Coordinates of C-alpha atoms and ligand atoms in Angstrom, one line a residue:
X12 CA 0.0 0.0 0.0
X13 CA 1.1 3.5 -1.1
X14 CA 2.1 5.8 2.4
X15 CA -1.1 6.6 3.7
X16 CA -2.1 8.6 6.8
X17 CA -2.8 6.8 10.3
X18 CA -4.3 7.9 13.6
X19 CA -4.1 5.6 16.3
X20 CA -6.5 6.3 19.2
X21 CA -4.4 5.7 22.5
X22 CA -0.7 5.8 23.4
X23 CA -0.5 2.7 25.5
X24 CA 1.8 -0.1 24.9
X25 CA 0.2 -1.1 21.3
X26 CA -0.5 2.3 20.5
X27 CA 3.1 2.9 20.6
X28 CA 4.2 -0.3 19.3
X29 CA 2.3 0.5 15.8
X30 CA 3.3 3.4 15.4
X31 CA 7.1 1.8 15.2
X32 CA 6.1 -0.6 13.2
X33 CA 4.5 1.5 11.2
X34 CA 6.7 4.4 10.9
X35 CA 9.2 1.3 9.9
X36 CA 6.9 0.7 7.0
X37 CA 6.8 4.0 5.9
X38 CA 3.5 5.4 7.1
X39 CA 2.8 8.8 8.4
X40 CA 1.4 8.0 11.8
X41 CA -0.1 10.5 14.5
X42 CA -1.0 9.2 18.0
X43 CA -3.4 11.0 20.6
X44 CA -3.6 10.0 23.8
X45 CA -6.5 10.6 26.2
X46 CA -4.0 11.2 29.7
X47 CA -2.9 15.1 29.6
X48 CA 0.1 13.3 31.7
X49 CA 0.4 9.9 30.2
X50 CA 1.3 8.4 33.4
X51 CA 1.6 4.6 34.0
X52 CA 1.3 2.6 37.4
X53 CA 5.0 2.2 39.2
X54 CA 4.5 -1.5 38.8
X55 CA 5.8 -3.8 36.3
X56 CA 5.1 -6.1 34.0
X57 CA 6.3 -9.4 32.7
X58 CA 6.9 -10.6 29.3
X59 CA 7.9 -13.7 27.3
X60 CA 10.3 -15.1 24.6
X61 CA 7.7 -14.0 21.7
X62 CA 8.0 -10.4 22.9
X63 CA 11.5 -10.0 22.7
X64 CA 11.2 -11.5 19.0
X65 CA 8.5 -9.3 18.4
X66 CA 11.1 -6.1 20.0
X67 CA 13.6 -7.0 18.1
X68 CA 11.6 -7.2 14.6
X69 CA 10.4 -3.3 16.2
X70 CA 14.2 -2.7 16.5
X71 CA 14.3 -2.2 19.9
X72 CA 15.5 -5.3 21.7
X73 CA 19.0 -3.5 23.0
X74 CA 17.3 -0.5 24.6
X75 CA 14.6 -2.7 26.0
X76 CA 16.8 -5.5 27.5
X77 CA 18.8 -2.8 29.2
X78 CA 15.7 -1.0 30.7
X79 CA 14.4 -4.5 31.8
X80 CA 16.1 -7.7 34.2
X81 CA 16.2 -10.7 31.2
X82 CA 15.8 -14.3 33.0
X83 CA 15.3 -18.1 31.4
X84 CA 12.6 -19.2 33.3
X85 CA 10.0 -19.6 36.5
X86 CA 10.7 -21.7 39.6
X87 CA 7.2 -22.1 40.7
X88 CA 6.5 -23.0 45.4
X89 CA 3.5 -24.4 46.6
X90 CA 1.5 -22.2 48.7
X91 CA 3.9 -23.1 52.1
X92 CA 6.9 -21.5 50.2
X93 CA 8.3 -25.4 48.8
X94 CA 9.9 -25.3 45.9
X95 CA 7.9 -27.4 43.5
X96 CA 9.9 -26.7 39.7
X97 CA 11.8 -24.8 38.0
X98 CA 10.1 -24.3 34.5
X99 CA 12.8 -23.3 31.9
X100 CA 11.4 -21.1 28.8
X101 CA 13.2 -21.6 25.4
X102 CA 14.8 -18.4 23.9
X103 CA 13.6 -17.4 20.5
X104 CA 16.1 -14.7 19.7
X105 CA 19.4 -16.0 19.7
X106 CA 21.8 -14.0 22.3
X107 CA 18.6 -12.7 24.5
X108 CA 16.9 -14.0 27.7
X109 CA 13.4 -16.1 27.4
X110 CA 11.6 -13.5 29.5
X111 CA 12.1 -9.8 30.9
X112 CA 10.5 -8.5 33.9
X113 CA 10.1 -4.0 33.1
X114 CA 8.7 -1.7 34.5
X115 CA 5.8 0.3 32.7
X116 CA 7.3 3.4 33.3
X117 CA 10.7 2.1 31.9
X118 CA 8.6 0.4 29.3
X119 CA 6.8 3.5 27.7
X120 CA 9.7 5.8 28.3
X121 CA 12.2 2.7 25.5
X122 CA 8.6 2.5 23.1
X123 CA 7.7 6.6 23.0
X124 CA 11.6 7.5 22.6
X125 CA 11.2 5.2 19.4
X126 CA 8.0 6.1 18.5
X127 CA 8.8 9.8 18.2
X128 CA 12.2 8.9 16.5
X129 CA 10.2 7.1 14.1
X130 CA 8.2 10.4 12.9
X131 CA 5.2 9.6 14.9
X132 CA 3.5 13.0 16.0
X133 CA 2.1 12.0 19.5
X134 CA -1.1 14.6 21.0
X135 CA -1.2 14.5 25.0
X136 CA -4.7 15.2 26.6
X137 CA -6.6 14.4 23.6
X138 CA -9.6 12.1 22.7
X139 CA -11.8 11.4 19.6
X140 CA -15.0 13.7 19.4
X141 CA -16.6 12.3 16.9
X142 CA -15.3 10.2 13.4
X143 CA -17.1 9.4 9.9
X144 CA -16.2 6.8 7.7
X145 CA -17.0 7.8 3.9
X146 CA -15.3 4.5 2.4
X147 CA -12.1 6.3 0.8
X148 CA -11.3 7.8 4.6
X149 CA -11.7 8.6 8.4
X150 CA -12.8 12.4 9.1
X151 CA -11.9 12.9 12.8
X152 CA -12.9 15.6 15.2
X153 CA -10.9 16.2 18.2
X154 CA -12.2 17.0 21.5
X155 CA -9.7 19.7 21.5
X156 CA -11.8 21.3 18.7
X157 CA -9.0 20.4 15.9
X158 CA -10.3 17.9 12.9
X159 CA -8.4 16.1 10.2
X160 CA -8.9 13.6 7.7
X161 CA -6.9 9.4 7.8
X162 CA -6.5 6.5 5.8
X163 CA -7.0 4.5 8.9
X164 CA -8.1 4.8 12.3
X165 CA -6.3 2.3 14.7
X166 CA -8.4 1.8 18.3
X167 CA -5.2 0.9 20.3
X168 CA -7.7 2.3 23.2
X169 CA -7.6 -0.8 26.0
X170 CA -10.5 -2.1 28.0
X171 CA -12.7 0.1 27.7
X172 CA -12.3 1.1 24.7
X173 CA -14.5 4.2 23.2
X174 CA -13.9 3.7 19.3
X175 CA -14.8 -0.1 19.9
X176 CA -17.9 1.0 21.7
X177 CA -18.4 3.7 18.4
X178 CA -17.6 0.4 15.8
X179 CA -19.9 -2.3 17.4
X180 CA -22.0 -0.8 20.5
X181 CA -23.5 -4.0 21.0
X182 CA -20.0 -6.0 21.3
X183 CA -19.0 -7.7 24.5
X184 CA -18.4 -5.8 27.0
X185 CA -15.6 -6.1 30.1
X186 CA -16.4 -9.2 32.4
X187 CA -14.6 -9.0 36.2
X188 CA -12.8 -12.0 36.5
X189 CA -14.0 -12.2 40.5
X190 CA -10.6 -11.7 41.1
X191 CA -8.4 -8.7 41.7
X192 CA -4.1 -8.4 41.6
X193 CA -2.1 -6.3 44.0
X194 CA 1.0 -5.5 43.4
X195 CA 4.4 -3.7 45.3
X196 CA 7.9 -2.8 44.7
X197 CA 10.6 -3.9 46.8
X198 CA 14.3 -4.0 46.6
X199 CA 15.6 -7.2 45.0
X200 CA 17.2 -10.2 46.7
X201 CA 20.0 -11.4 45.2
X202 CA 18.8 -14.8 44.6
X203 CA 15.3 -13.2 42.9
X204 CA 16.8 -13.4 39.0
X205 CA 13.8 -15.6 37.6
X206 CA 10.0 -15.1 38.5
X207 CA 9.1 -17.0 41.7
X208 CA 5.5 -18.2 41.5
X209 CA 3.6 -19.6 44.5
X210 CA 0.6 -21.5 43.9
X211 CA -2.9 -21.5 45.5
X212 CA -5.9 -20.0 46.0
X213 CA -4.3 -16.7 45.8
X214 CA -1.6 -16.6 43.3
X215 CA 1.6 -15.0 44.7
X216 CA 5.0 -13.5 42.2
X217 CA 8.1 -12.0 42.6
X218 CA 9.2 -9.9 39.4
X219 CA 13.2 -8.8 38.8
X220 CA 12.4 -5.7 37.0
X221 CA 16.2 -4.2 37.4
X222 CA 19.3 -5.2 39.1
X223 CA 17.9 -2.9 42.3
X224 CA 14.3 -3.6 42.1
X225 CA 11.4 -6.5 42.0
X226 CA 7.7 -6.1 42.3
X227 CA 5.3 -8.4 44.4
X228 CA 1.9 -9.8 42.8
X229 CA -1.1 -11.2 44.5
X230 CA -3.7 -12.1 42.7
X231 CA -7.0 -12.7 45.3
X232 CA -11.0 -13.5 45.5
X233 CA -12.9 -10.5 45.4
X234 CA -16.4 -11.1 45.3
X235 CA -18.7 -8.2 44.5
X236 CA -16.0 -6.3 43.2
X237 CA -15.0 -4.2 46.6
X238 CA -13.8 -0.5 45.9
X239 CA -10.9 0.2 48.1
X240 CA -9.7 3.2 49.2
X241 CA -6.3 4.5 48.8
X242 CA -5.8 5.5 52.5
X243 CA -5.1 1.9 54.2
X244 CA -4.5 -0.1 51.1
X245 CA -1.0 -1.1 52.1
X246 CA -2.2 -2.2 55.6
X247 CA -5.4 -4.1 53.3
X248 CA -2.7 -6.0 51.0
X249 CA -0.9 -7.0 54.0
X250 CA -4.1 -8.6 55.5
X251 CA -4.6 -10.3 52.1
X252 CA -0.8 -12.0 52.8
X253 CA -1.4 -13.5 56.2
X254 CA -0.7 -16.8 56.3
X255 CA 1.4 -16.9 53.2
X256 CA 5.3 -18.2 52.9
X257 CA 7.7 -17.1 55.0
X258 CA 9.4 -15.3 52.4
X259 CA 6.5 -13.6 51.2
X260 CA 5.3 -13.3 55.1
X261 CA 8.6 -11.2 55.7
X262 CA 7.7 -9.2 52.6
X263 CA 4.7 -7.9 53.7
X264 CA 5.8 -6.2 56.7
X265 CA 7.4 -3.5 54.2
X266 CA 4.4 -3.2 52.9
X267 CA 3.7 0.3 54.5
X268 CA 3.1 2.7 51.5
X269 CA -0.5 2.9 50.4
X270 CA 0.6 4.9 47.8
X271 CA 2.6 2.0 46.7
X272 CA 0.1 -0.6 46.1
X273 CA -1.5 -0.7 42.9
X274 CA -4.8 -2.7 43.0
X275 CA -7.1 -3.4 40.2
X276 CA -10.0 -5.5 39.9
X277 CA -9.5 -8.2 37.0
X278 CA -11.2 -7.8 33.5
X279 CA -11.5 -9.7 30.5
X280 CA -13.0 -9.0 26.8
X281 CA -12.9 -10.7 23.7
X282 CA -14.7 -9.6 20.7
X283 CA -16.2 -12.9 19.0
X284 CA -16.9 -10.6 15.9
X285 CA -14.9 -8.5 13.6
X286 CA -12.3 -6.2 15.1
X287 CA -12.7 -3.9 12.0
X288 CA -15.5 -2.1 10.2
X289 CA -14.6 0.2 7.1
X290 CA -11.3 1.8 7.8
X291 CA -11.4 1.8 11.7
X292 CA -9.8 -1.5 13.2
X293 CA -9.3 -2.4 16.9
X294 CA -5.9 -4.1 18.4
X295 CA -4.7 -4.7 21.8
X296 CA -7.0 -4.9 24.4
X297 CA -9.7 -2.7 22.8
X298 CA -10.6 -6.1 20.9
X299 CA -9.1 -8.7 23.4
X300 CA -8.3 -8.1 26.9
X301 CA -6.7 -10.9 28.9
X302 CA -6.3 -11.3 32.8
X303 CA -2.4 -11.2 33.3
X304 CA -2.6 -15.1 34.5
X305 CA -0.1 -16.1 31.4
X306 CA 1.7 -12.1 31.6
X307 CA 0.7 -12.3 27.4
X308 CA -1.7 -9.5 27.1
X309 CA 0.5 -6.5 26.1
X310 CA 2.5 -9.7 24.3
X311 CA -0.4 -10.0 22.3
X312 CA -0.6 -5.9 21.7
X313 CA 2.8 -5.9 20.6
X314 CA 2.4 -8.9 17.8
X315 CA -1.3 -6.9 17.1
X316 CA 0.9 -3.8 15.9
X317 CA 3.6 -5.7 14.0
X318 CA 1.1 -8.0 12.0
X319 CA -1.4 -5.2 11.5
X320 CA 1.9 -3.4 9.6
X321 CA 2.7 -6.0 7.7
X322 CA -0.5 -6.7 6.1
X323 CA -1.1 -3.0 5.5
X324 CA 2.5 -3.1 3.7
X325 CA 1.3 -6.2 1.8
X326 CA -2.2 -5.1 0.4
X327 CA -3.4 -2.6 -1.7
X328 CA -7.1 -2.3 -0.1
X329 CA -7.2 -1.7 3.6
X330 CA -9.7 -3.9 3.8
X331 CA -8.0 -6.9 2.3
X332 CA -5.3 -5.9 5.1
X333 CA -8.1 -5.7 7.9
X334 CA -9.0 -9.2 7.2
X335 CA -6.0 -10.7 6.9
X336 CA -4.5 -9.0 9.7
X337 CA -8.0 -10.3 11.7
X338 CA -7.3 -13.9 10.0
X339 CA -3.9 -14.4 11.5
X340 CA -4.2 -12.6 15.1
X341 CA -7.3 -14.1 16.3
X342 CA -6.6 -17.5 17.3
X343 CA -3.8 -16.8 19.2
X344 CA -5.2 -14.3 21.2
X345 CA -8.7 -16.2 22.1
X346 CA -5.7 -19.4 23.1
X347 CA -4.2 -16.5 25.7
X348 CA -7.8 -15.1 26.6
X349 CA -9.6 -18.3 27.3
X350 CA -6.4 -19.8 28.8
X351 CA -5.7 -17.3 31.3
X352 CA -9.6 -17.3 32.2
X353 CA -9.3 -20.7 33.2
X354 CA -6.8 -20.4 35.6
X355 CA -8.4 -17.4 37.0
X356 CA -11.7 -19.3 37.1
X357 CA -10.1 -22.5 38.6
X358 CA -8.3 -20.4 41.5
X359 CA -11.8 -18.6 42.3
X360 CA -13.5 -21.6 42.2
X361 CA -10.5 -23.4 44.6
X362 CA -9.7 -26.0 42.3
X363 CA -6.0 -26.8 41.6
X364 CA -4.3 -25.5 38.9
X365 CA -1.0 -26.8 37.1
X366 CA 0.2 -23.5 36.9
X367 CA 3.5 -25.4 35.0
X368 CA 1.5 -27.3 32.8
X369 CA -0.4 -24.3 32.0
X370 CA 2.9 -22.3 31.3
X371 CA 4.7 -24.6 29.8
X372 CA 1.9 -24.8 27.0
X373 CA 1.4 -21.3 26.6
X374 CA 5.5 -21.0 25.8
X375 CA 4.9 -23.5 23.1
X376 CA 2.1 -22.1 21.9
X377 CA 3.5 -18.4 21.3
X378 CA 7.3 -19.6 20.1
X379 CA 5.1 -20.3 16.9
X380 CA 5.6 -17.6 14.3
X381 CA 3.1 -14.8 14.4
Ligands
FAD7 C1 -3.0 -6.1 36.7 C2 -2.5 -6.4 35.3 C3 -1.2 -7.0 35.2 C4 -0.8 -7.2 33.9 N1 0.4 -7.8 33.7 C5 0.9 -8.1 32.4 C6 2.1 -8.8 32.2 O1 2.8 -9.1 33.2 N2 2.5 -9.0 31.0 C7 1.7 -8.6 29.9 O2 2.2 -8.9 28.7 N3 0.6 -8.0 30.1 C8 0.1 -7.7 31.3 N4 -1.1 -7.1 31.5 C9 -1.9 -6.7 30.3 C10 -1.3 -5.4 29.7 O3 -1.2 -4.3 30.6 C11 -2.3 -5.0 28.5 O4 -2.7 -6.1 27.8 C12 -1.7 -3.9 27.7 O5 -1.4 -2.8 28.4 C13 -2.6 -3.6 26.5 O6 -2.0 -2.6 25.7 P1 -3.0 -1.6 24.9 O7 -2.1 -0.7 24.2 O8 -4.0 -2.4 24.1 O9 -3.9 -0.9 26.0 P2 -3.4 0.1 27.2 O10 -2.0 -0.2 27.6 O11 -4.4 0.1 28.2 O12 -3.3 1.5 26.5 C14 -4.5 2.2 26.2 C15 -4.1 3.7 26.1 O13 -5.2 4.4 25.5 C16 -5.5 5.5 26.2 N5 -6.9 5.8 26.0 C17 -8.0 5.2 26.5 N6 -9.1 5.7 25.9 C18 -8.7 6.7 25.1 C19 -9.4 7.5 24.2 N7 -10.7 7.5 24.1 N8 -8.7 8.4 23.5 C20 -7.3 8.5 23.5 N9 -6.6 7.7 24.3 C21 -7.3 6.8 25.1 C22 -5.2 5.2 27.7 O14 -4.9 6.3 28.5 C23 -3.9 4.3 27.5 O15 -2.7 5.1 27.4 C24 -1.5 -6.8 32.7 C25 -2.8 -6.2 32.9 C26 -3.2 -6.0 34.2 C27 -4.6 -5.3 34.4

């Protein structure tokens, strides 16, 4: 396809992620992004062998890896804190770990650098007003009373995303999971250079996300969806840890900073449907949101952008590229939606899970090529 003109709604990790890929392909690209202050949580986030492929087809591997703590696999304790297995993930880039534990902030600070070296134009504190879809292009108004005019219109907006909800406002919507994650930094042990998993009822991690720090997960039951407030949310996360390991145990008397717990309630979407009408199409979690039980769901953002620009690189008609882009994500992301689901479900439900088993099918099933 000849250069055409992009918008992507949202400058989250696939937001930014396309427009690399993209900008790497040629296309003039222009993100907006809701957040006048684009802040992410303090927290971070874990990601597999397919993502470091996938960073270093974006070009980005070296600047990622060094913002990030690389490791080859989990060692996964039963819920008393003994050790169980060590579950070693296979590399898929020659020369790089299997997995990288980040932190979001270090995250978006590697993928906007690139973005904006790229030629993207990025908008802070702006949202979509209102868009119209003639069939040769998108006419966008801006809530900041600008307009212009696209080729495409890329919904990289997450969960609750508004252009999916202006495409197909009868789609799925966001399901709570009945369970919610906590999470905390802390400084890292020395011998924490792998995720540390602890099985049970309520899932328990330790993330390396850097040589000086880690970051603490516990996923819990939380029927009814309880709203907590910030003021006593350490001293609440620390409740939710009684009883666990004594290493975690010792943890959570450091856990004194409400302002350092991040808590969210667990959501999960997938659109059965098309992710595409016209020249508007949906990636990331706007069009399949996973709980974080596998760590694939800004995986499956990041392979979103990077097939999405291939196919619009391959076709002529942006709709030949819609589908085909459609045709080769969606499989792989229902696998890592419905997968993740079942272990949530199974640990609300207090049935065992074979978190290993479960992990060690998930690594085969995204070394496949995207
Ligand atoms: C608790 C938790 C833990 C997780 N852990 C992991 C993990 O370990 N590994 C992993 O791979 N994934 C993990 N995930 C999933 C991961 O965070 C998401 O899948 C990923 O962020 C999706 O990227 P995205 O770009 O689609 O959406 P987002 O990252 O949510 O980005 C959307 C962006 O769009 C902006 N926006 C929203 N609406 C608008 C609008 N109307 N106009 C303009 N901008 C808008 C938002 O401000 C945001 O910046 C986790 C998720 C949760 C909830």
């Amino acid at each position: 396809m000849n250069r055409c003109r992009i918008l992507i709604v949202g400058g989250g990790i696939g937001g930014l992620t396309s427009a690399i890929a993209l900008g790497r392909r040629g296309f003039e690209v222009a993100i907006i992004e809701r957040d006048p202050t684009w802040s992410v949580y303090g927290v971070g986030i874990i990601q597999q062998a397919n993502v470091i492929r996938a960073m270093a087809q974006l070009g980005v591997v070296e600047d990622y890896i060094h913002a990030g703590f690389g490791f080859d696999g989990v060692e996964i304790f039963a819920p008393d804190g003994r050790r169980l297995a060590a579950v070693q993930s296979p590399r898929l880039v020659e020369g790089y770990p299997a997995n990288v534990g980040i932190g979001r902030k270090a995250l978006q600070a590697v993928l906007s650098e690139r973005a904006r070296s790229s030629g993207a134009q990025i908008k802070l504190g702006v949202t979509v007003h209102a868009l119209e879809d003639d069939g040769e292009g998108v006419a966008v108004r801006f809530s900041d009373g600008g307009a212009d005019r696209y080729d495409l219109l890329i919904g990289a907006d997450g969960l609750y995303s508004q252009i999916r909800t202006i495409l197909f406002p009868d789609a799925s919507k966001p399901l709570f999971e009945n369970q919610g994650v906590w999470r905390y930094n802390f400084p890292r042990p020395a011998d924490v250079v792998c995720l540390h998993a602890y099985e049970g009822p309520r899932g328990i991690g330790l993330v390396p996300l850097s040589n000086d720090v880690m970051y603490m997960y516990l996923t819990t039951p939380e029927p009814g969806n309880p709203r907590y407030l910030r003021e006593g949310l350490a001293q609440t996360m620390r409740g939710k840890l009684a009883g666990a390991a004594p290493r975690i145990a010792a943890l959570a008397e450091a856990i004194t900073d409400d302002d350092g717990v991040v808590y969210k309630p667990l959501e999960s979407v997938f659109l059965d449907g098309p992710w595409y009408k016209g020249r508007c199409v949906l990636i990331g979690d706007a069009a399949h949101a996973t709980t974080p039980h596998l760590g694939q769901g800004a995986g499956m953002a990041i392979e979103d952008s990077l097939v999405l620009a291939d196919e619009l690189a391959r076709f002529d008609r942006i709709e030949d590229a819609l589908e085909a882009f459609q045709a080769r994500r969606q499989d792989r992301c229902r696998y890592i939606v419905e997968a993740s689901r079942a272990i949530c479900r199974a640990q609300v439900a207090g049935e065992p899970v074979d978190q290993a088993r479960a992990t060690g099918e998930m690594f085969k099933k995204v070394a496949e090529p995207i």
